[in-house]
Amino acid sequence: MAELKVVVAGAGGRMGATNIKAVAATPGLAIHAALDRPESSALDADAGSHSGIAPLGVPITGDVEAALAGADAILDFTTPTSSVALARRAAELRLIHVIGTTGCTPEEDAEIAAAAESGAVIVKSGNFSLGVNLLAELVRKAAAALADYDIEILEMHHARKVDAPSGTALLLGEAAADGRKIALAEKSVRVRDGHTGPRGEGTIGFATLRGGTVVGDHTVILAGPAERIELSHRAEDRTIFAHGAVKAALWAVGKPAGLYSMADVLGL
Ligand SMILES: NC(=O)C1=CN([C@@H]2O[C@H](COP(=O)(O)OP(=O)(O)OC[C@H]3O[C@@H](n4cnc5c(N)ncnc54)[C@H](OP(=O)(O)O)[C@@H]3O)[C@@H](O)[C@H]2O)C=CC1
Ligand SMILES: O=C(O)C1=N[C@H](C(=O)O)C[C@H](O)C1
């Protein structure tokens, strides 16, 4: 098989750098282009040097069309606006689009789903690690088995994170809601403040912490009478997300256009 030509979007960012390193180290993948905002301070830097590895001879560009020309796949950990725009182009160009971006509104998610229906092979997940996707299966089972227990989801991330609750917390919330056969949107409590009254029966609560350099900690608590079960995942390094994203891109080769999840990739 010819090398898969990959565009890393958000190349100047934390996950962009991690993805550049993962793609460069994976046989069968080649960095086709490194894309960031035209205003990015990383523009024109060598994608390899900027990511802390040997120079790759690929400058970080702000030119989307030049980056996508001749590409096979996009690894995209950027912003919701950027991911929606890239999904539209991925549909037109029939590309694989791996989306790790979190914080999308329901309307933005609908636009991404529409792009998948009209030609893009999209794999989107709030978390590309093996551990979190396995944890989601455990949460689904626990939520179903302990039907009367209160479910709370606690997450902590680094101080630079801009969205809350995290994509992972929402993914775990969806798994819990699925286990309970309820709709998360109708049962989630995303903020508590002031005189809230007692906990709503059957709700799924979220709590958000931010600080320091925490890569990503998540705990799902199932609280019952006189006992609690806590299911946790702690990310120690961003490489777990990049390795999952690379796996997703390779898995997507030859798949029909559509919207897939990391659970599909992992066969969970
Ligand atoms: N699903 C998963 O497994 C994971 C998801 N994430 C998510 O990935 C996203 C990025 O996280 P992180 O790398 O920490 O954030 P960063 O802010 O470090 O990186 C985002 C990068 O995207 C760039 N960018 C913004 N707009 C565009 C655009 N229109 N075109 C190209 N590049 C653009 C930013 O440029 P500039 O700085 O100039 O604005 C920046 O370089 C977040 O939504 C985060 O939650 C993170 C880790 C794992
Ligand atoms: O912004 C981050 O850093 C992370 N974002 C993802 C999320 O919102 O869950 C995944 C990971 O936890 C790191």
PDB file of N, CA, C and O in Angstrom, residues 86-143:
ATOM      1  N   LEU A  86     -13.031  22.236   8.031  1.00  0.00           N
ATOM      2  CA  LEU A  86     -12.216  21.152   7.446  1.00  0.00           C
ATOM      3  C   LEU A  86     -13.088  19.961   7.058  1.00  0.00           C
ATOM      4  O   LEU A  86     -12.826  19.296   6.049  1.00  0.00           O
ATOM      5  N   ALA A  87     -14.132  19.685   7.843  1.00  0.00           N
ATOM      6  CA  ALA A  87     -15.025  18.558   7.516  1.00  0.00           C
ATOM      7  C   ALA A  87     -15.727  18.815   6.179  1.00  0.00           C
ATOM      8  O   ALA A  87     -15.867  17.896   5.359  1.00  0.00           O
ATOM      9  N   ARG A  88     -16.125  20.065   5.964  1.00  0.00           N
ATOM     10  CA  ARG A  88     -16.784  20.396   4.674  1.00  0.00           C
ATOM     11  C   ARG A  88     -15.830  20.126   3.510  1.00  0.00           C
ATOM     12  O   ARG A  88     -16.205  19.525   2.513  1.00  0.00           O
ATOM     13  N   ARG A  89     -14.589  20.567   3.651  1.00  0.00           N
ATOM     14  CA  ARG A  89     -13.596  20.344   2.569  1.00  0.00           C
ATOM     15  C   ARG A  89     -13.252  18.862   2.446  1.00  0.00           C
ATOM     16  O   ARG A  89     -13.055  18.346   1.339  1.00  0.00           O
ATOM     17  N   ALA A  90     -13.197  18.163   3.572  1.00  0.00           N
ATOM     18  CA  ALA A  90     -12.903  16.721   3.537  1.00  0.00           C
ATOM     19  C   ALA A  90     -13.991  15.986   2.757  1.00  0.00           C
ATOM     20  O   ALA A  90     -13.707  15.043   2.009  1.00  0.00           O
ATOM     21  N   ALA A  91     -15.238  16.436   2.897  1.00  0.00           N
ATOM     22  CA  ALA A  91     -16.339  15.806   2.155  1.00  0.00           C
ATOM     23  C   ALA A  91     -16.165  16.051   0.658  1.00  0.00           C
ATOM     24  O   ALA A  91     -16.305  15.133  -0.152  1.00  0.00           O
ATOM     25  N   GLU A  92     -15.842  17.294   0.296  1.00  0.00           N
ATOM     26  CA  GLU A  92     -15.690  17.617  -1.127  1.00  0.00           C
ATOM     27  C   GLU A  92     -14.521  16.865  -1.747  1.00  0.00           C
ATOM     28  O   GLU A  92     -14.579  16.430  -2.892  1.00  0.00           O
ATOM     29  N   LEU A  93     -13.460  16.692  -0.966  1.00  0.00           N
ATOM     30  CA  LEU A  93     -12.237  16.055  -1.501  1.00  0.00           C
ATOM     31  C   LEU A  93     -12.193  14.556  -1.194  1.00  0.00           C
ATOM     32  O   LEU A  93     -11.214  13.890  -1.530  1.00  0.00           O
ATOM     33  N   ARG A  94     -13.262  14.034  -0.519  1.00  0.00           N
ATOM     34  CA  ARG A  94     -13.338  12.592  -0.189  1.00  0.00           C
ATOM     35  C   ARG A  94     -12.159  12.144   0.680  1.00  0.00           C
ATOM     36  O   ARG A  94     -11.503  11.139   0.407  1.00  0.00           O
ATOM     37  N   LEU A  95     -11.879  12.904   1.727  1.00  0.00           N
ATOM     38  CA  LEU A  95     -10.725  12.604   2.585  1.00  0.00           C
ATOM     39  C   LEU A  95     -11.150  11.885   3.861  1.00  0.00           C
ATOM     40  O   LEU A  95     -12.307  11.949   4.281  1.00  0.00           O
ATOM     41  N   ILE A  96     -10.169  11.240   4.488  1.00  0.00           N
ATOM     42  CA  ILE A  96     -10.319  10.741   5.856  1.00  0.00           C
ATOM     43  C   ILE A  96     -10.104  11.936   6.786  1.00  0.00           C
ATOM     44  O   ILE A  96      -9.132  12.689   6.615  1.00  0.00           O
ATOM     45  N   HIS A  97     -10.987  12.111   7.760  1.00  0.00           N
ATOM     46  CA  HIS A  97     -10.863  13.256   8.680  1.00  0.00           C
ATOM     47  C   HIS A  97     -10.992  12.731  10.110  1.00  0.00           C
ATOM     48  O   HIS A  97     -12.071  12.318  10.531  1.00  0.00           O
ATOM     49  N   VAL A  98      -9.886  12.727  10.822  1.00  0.00           N
ATOM     50  CA  VAL A  98      -9.877  12.274  12.217  1.00  0.00           C
ATOM     51  C   VAL A  98     -10.012  13.525  13.092  1.00  0.00           C
ATOM     52  O   VAL A  98      -9.121  14.387  13.083  1.00  0.00           O
ATOM     53  N   ILE A  99     -11.114  13.628  13.823  1.00  0.00           N
ATOM     54  CA  ILE A  99     -11.391  14.856  14.590  1.00  0.00           C
ATOM     55  C   ILE A  99     -11.311  14.586  16.094  1.00  0.00           C
ATOM     56  O   ILE A  99     -12.111  13.831  16.657  1.00  0.00           O
ATOM     57  N   GLY A 100     -10.343  15.243  16.734  1.00  0.00           N
ATOM     58  CA  GLY A 100     -10.217  15.147  18.197  1.00  0.00           C
ATOM     59  C   GLY A 100     -10.725  16.377  18.902  1.00  0.00           C
ATOM     60  O   GLY A 100     -10.836  16.395  20.135  1.00  0.00           O
ATOM     61  N   THR A 101     -11.019  17.406  18.131  1.00  0.00           N
ATOM     62  CA  THR A 101     -11.488  18.680  18.703  1.00  0.00           C
ATOM     63  C   THR A 101     -12.707  18.464  19.599  1.00  0.00           C
ATOM     64  O   THR A 101     -13.633  17.744  19.225  1.00  0.00           O
ATOM     65  N   THR A 102     -12.702  19.106  20.761  1.00  0.00           N
ATOM     66  CA  THR A 102     -13.836  19.009  21.684  1.00  0.00           C
ATOM     67  C   THR A 102     -14.524  20.378  21.802  1.00  0.00           C
ATOM     68  O   THR A 102     -14.028  21.373  21.279  1.00  0.00           O
ATOM     69  N   GLY A 103     -15.651  20.395  22.485  1.00  0.00           N
ATOM     70  CA  GLY A 103     -16.345  21.664  22.718  1.00  0.00           C
ATOM     71  C   GLY A 103     -17.268  22.066  21.583  1.00  0.00           C
ATOM     72  O   GLY A 103     -17.719  23.225  21.536  1.00  0.00           O
ATOM     73  N   CYS A 104     -17.595  21.140  20.674  1.00  0.00           N
ATOM     74  CA  CYS A 104     -18.518  21.463  19.576  1.00  0.00           C
ATOM     75  C   CYS A 104     -19.934  21.602  20.123  1.00  0.00           C
ATOM     76  O   CYS A 104     -20.355  20.843  21.005  1.00  0.00           O
ATOM     77  N   THR A 105     -20.679  22.555  19.567  1.00  0.00           N
ATOM     78  CA  THR A 105     -22.100  22.684  19.915  1.00  0.00           C
ATOM     79  C   THR A 105     -22.879  21.596  19.167  1.00  0.00           C
ATOM     80  O   THR A 105     -22.364  21.012  18.197  1.00  0.00           O
ATOM     81  N   PRO A 106     -24.124  21.338  19.565  1.00  0.00           N
ATOM     82  CA  PRO A 106     -24.939  20.370  18.801  1.00  0.00           C
ATOM     83  C   PRO A 106     -25.043  20.761  17.322  1.00  0.00           C
ATOM     84  O   PRO A 106     -25.024  19.902  16.445  1.00  0.00           O
ATOM     85  N   GLU A 107     -25.107  22.046  17.032  1.00  0.00           N
ATOM     86  CA  GLU A 107     -25.211  22.498  15.638  1.00  0.00           C
ATOM     87  C   GLU A 107     -23.912  22.175  14.887  1.00  0.00           C
ATOM     88  O   GLU A 107     -23.940  21.725  13.737  1.00  0.00           O
ATOM     89  N   GLU A 108     -22.777  22.396  15.546  1.00  0.00           N
ATOM     90  CA  GLU A 108     -21.493  22.070  14.891  1.00  0.00           C
ATOM     91  C   GLU A 108     -21.369  20.562  14.681  1.00  0.00           C
ATOM     92  O   GLU A 108     -20.884  20.108  13.630  1.00  0.00           O
ATOM     93  N   ASP A 109     -21.817  19.787  15.662  1.00  0.00           N
ATOM     94  CA  ASP A 109     -21.784  18.331  15.496  1.00  0.00           C
ATOM     95  C   ASP A 109     -22.667  17.898  14.329  1.00  0.00           C
ATOM     96  O   ASP A 109     -22.327  16.970  13.586  1.00  0.00           O
ATOM     97  N   ALA A 110     -23.805  18.582  14.167  1.00  0.00           N
ATOM     98  CA  ALA A 110     -24.701  18.234  13.049  1.00  0.00           C
ATOM     99  C   ALA A 110     -24.024  18.549  11.714  1.00  0.00           C
ATOM    100  O   ALA A 110     -24.173  17.802  10.737  1.00  0.00           O
ATOM    101  N   GLU A 111     -23.257  19.631  11.658  1.00  0.00           N
ATOM    102  CA  GLU A 111     -22.548  19.975  10.413  1.00  0.00           C
ATOM    103  C   GLU A 111     -21.478  18.931  10.090  1.00  0.00           C
ATOM    104  O   GLU A 111     -21.273  18.556   8.943  1.00  0.00           O
ATOM    105  N   ILE A 112     -20.821  18.445  11.130  1.00  0.00           N
ATOM    106  CA  ILE A 112     -19.794  17.410  10.928  1.00  0.00           C
ATOM    107  C   ILE A 112     -20.461  16.111  10.449  1.00  0.00           C
ATOM    108  O   ILE A 112     -19.978  15.445   9.523  1.00  0.00           O
ATOM    109  N   ALA A 113     -21.610  15.786  11.045  1.00  0.00           N
ATOM    110  CA  ALA A 113     -22.339  14.572  10.619  1.00  0.00           C
ATOM    111  C   ALA A 113     -22.776  14.717   9.161  1.00  0.00           C
ATOM    112  O   ALA A 113     -22.726  13.744   8.388  1.00  0.00           O
ATOM    113  N   ALA A 114     -23.189  15.920   8.766  1.00  0.00           N
ATOM    114  CA  ALA A 114     -23.619  16.143   7.384  1.00  0.00           C
ATOM    115  C   ALA A 114     -22.442  15.964   6.421  1.00  0.00           C
ATOM    116  O   ALA A 114     -22.595  15.403   5.329  1.00  0.00           O
ATOM    117  N   ALA A 115     -21.269  16.410   6.824  1.00  0.00           N
ATOM    118  CA  ALA A 115     -20.076  16.230   5.977  1.00  0.00           C
ATOM    119  C   ALA A 115     -19.765  14.745   5.806  1.00  0.00           C
ATOM    120  O   ALA A 115     -19.362  14.294   4.725  1.00  0.00           O
ATOM    121  N   ALA A 116     -19.977  13.976   6.869  1.00  0.00           N
ATOM    122  CA  ALA A 116     -19.732  12.534   6.798  1.00  0.00           C
ATOM    123  C   ALA A 116     -20.739  11.860   5.859  1.00  0.00           C
ATOM    124  O   ALA A 116     -20.419  10.885   5.195  1.00  0.00           O
ATOM    125  N   GLU A 117     -21.943  12.423   5.809  1.00  0.00           N
ATOM    126  CA  GLU A 117     -22.963  11.850   4.906  1.00  0.00           C
ATOM    127  C   GLU A 117     -22.685  12.201   3.464  1.00  0.00           C
ATOM    128  O   GLU A 117     -23.162  11.540   2.550  1.00  0.00           O
ATOM    129  N   SER A 118     -21.919  13.270   3.254  1.00  0.00           N
ATOM    130  CA  SER A 118     -21.737  13.705   1.863  1.00  0.00           C
ATOM    131  C   SER A 118     -20.307  13.494   1.371  1.00  0.00           C
ATOM    132  O   SER A 118     -19.843  14.215   0.492  1.00  0.00           O
ATOM    133  N   GLY A 119     -19.592  12.512   1.945  1.00  0.00           N
ATOM    134  CA  GLY A 119     -18.328  12.124   1.288  1.00  0.00           C
ATOM    135  C   GLY A 119     -17.112  11.946   2.161  1.00  0.00           C
ATOM    136  O   GLY A 119     -16.143  11.303   1.738  1.00  0.00           O
ATOM    137  N   ALA A 120     -17.099  12.497   3.382  1.00  0.00           N
ATOM    138  CA  ALA A 120     -15.893  12.354   4.218  1.00  0.00           C
ATOM    139  C   ALA A 120     -15.980  11.082   5.061  1.00  0.00           C
ATOM    140  O   ALA A 120     -17.064  10.688   5.482  1.00  0.00           O
ATOM    141  N   VAL A 121     -14.837  10.459   5.283  1.00  0.00           N
ATOM    142  CA  VAL A 121     -14.770   9.339   6.235  1.00  0.00           C
ATOM    143  C   VAL A 121     -14.281   9.954   7.545  1.00  0.00           C
ATOM    144  O   VAL A 121     -13.092  10.241   7.698  1.00  0.00           O
ATOM    145  N   ILE A 122     -15.211  10.192   8.467  1.00  0.00           N
ATOM    146  CA  ILE A 122     -14.855  10.938   9.680  1.00  0.00           C
ATOM    147  C   ILE A 122     -14.828  10.001  10.885  1.00  0.00           C
ATOM    148  O   ILE A 122     -15.768   9.242  11.121  1.00  0.00           O
ATOM    149  N   VAL A 123     -13.721  10.058  11.618  1.00  0.00           N
ATOM    150  CA  VAL A 123     -13.672   9.384  12.921  1.00  0.00           C
ATOM    151  C   VAL A 123     -13.567  10.499  13.952  1.00  0.00           C
ATOM    152  O   VAL A 123     -12.595  11.256  13.957  1.00  0.00           O
ATOM    153  N   LYS A 124     -14.574  10.633  14.791  1.00  0.00           N
ATOM    154  CA  LYS A 124     -14.578  11.716  15.792  1.00  0.00           C
ATOM    155  C   LYS A 124     -14.747  11.106  17.176  1.00  0.00           C
ATOM    156  O   LYS A 124     -15.585  10.233  17.382  1.00  0.00           O
ATOM    157  N   SER A 125     -13.912  11.574  18.097  1.00  0.00           N
ATOM    158  CA  SER A 125     -14.032  11.098  19.479  1.00  0.00           C
ATOM    159  C   SER A 125     -13.556  12.174  20.438  1.00  0.00           C
ATOM    160  O   SER A 125     -12.602  12.900  20.141  1.00  0.00           O
ATOM    161  N   GLY A 126     -14.188  12.243  21.580  1.00  0.00           N
ATOM    162  CA  GLY A 126     -13.737  13.154  22.640  1.00  0.00           C
ATOM    163  C   GLY A 126     -12.464  12.658  23.292  1.00  0.00           C
ATOM    164  O   GLY A 126     -11.809  13.401  24.039  1.00  0.00           O
ATOM    165  N   ASN A 127     -12.107  11.415  23.011  1.00  0.00           N
ATOM    166  CA  ASN A 127     -10.850  10.880  23.570  1.00  0.00           C
ATOM    167  C   ASN A 127     -10.398   9.700  22.720  1.00  0.00           C
ATOM    168  O   ASN A 127     -11.151   8.746  22.530  1.00  0.00           O
ATOM    169  N   PHE A 128      -9.171   9.773  22.202  1.00  0.00           N
ATOM    170  CA  PHE A 128      -8.661   8.731  21.297  1.00  0.00           C
ATOM    171  C   PHE A 128      -7.846   7.661  22.019  1.00  0.00           C
ATOM    172  O   PHE A 128      -7.270   6.805  21.366  1.00  0.00           O
ATOM    173  N   SER A 129      -7.789   7.714  23.351  1.00  0.00           N
ATOM    174  CA  SER A 129      -6.981   6.697  24.043  1.00  0.00           C
ATOM    175  C   SER A 129      -7.747   5.388  24.176  1.00  0.00           C
ATOM    176  O   SER A 129      -8.974   5.374  24.310  1.00  0.00           O
ATOM    177  N   LEU A 130      -6.984   4.303  24.172  1.00  0.00           N
ATOM    178  CA  LEU A 130      -7.570   2.978  24.379  1.00  0.00           C
ATOM    179  C   LEU A 130      -8.226   2.910  25.756  1.00  0.00           C
ATOM    180  O   LEU A 130      -9.340   2.412  25.912  1.00  0.00           O
ATOM    181  N   GLY A 131      -7.513   3.444  26.765  1.00  0.00           N
ATOM    182  CA  GLY A 131      -7.990   3.318  28.144  1.00  0.00           C
ATOM    183  C   GLY A 131      -9.341   3.957  28.367  1.00  0.00           C
ATOM    184  O   GLY A 131     -10.229   3.365  28.984  1.00  0.00           O
ATOM    185  N   VAL A 132      -9.533   5.181  27.845  1.00  0.00           N
ATOM    186  CA  VAL A 132     -10.815   5.859  28.072  1.00  0.00           C
ATOM    187  C   VAL A 132     -11.937   5.147  27.326  1.00  0.00           C
ATOM    188  O   VAL A 132     -13.066   5.041  27.837  1.00  0.00           O
ATOM    189  N   ASN A 133     -11.647   4.650  26.137  1.00  0.00           N
ATOM    190  CA  ASN A 133     -12.723   3.983  25.391  1.00  0.00           C
ATOM    191  C   ASN A 133     -13.124   2.666  26.045  1.00  0.00           C
ATOM    192  O   ASN A 133     -14.301   2.297  26.038  1.00  0.00           O
ATOM    193  N   LEU A 134     -12.162   1.994  26.659  1.00  0.00           N
ATOM    194  CA  LEU A 134     -12.503   0.793  27.439  1.00  0.00           C
ATOM    195  C   LEU A 134     -13.286   1.202  28.691  1.00  0.00           C
ATOM    196  O   LEU A 134     -14.288   0.575  29.054  1.00  0.00           O
ATOM    197  N   LEU A 135     -12.836   2.288  29.334  1.00  0.00           N
ATOM    198  CA  LEU A 135     -13.533   2.775  30.534  1.00  0.00           C
ATOM    199  C   LEU A 135     -15.007   3.071  30.230  1.00  0.00           C
ATOM    200  O   LEU A 135     -15.890   2.774  31.040  1.00  0.00           O
ATOM    201  N   ALA A 136     -15.257   3.634  29.044  1.00  0.00           N
ATOM    202  CA  ALA A 136     -16.642   3.955  28.671  1.00  0.00           C
ATOM    203  C   ALA A 136     -17.506   2.690  28.657  1.00  0.00           C
ATOM    204  O   ALA A 136     -18.672   2.735  29.059  1.00  0.00           O
ATOM    205  N   GLU A 137     -16.924   1.583  28.212  1.00  0.00           N
ATOM    206  CA  GLU A 137     -17.685   0.320  28.217  1.00  0.00           C
ATOM    207  C   GLU A 137     -17.986  -0.117  29.651  1.00  0.00           C
ATOM    208  O   GLU A 137     -19.081  -0.602  29.946  1.00  0.00           O
ATOM    209  N   LEU A 138     -17.002   0.053  30.532  1.00  0.00           N
ATOM    210  CA  LEU A 138     -17.210  -0.325  31.941  1.00  0.00           C
ATOM    211  C   LEU A 138     -18.288   0.553  32.578  1.00  0.00           C
ATOM    212  O   LEU A 138     -19.125   0.088  33.356  1.00  0.00           O
ATOM    213  N   VAL A 139     -18.259   1.844  32.225  1.00  0.00           N
ATOM    214  CA  VAL A 139     -19.248   2.781  32.776  1.00  0.00           C
ATOM    215  C   VAL A 139     -20.649   2.407  32.306  1.00  0.00           C
ATOM    216  O   VAL A 139     -21.611   2.421  33.084  1.00  0.00           O
ATOM    217  N   ARG A 140     -20.756   2.048  31.012  1.00  0.00           N
ATOM    218  CA  ARG A 140     -22.070   1.648  30.470  1.00  0.00           C
ATOM    219  C   ARG A 140     -22.633   0.471  31.282  1.00  0.00           C
ATOM    220  O   ARG A 140     -23.788   0.476  31.695  1.00  0.00           O
ATOM    221  N   LYS A 141     -21.772  -0.506  31.527  1.00  0.00           N
ATOM    222  CA  LYS A 141     -22.209  -1.699  32.270  1.00  0.00           C
ATOM    223  C   LYS A 141     -22.556  -1.360  33.715  1.00  0.00           C
ATOM    224  O   LYS A 141     -23.576  -1.820  34.245  1.00  0.00           O
ATOM    225  N   ALA A 142     -21.719  -0.568  34.355  1.00  0.00           N
ATOM    226  CA  ALA A 142     -21.947  -0.226  35.766  1.00  0.00           C
ATOM    227  C   ALA A 142     -23.237   0.582  35.910  1.00  0.00           C
ATOM    228  O   ALA A 142     -24.028   0.361  36.842  1.00  0.00           O
ATOM    229  N   ALA A 143     -23.463   1.515  34.983  1.00  0.00           N
ATOM    230  CA  ALA A 143     -24.665   2.361  35.065  1.00  0.00           C
ATOM    231  C   ALA A 143     -25.923   1.517  34.901  1.00  0.00           C
ATOM    232  O   ALA A 143     -26.953   1.774  35.544  1.00  0.00           O
TER     233      ALA A 143
END
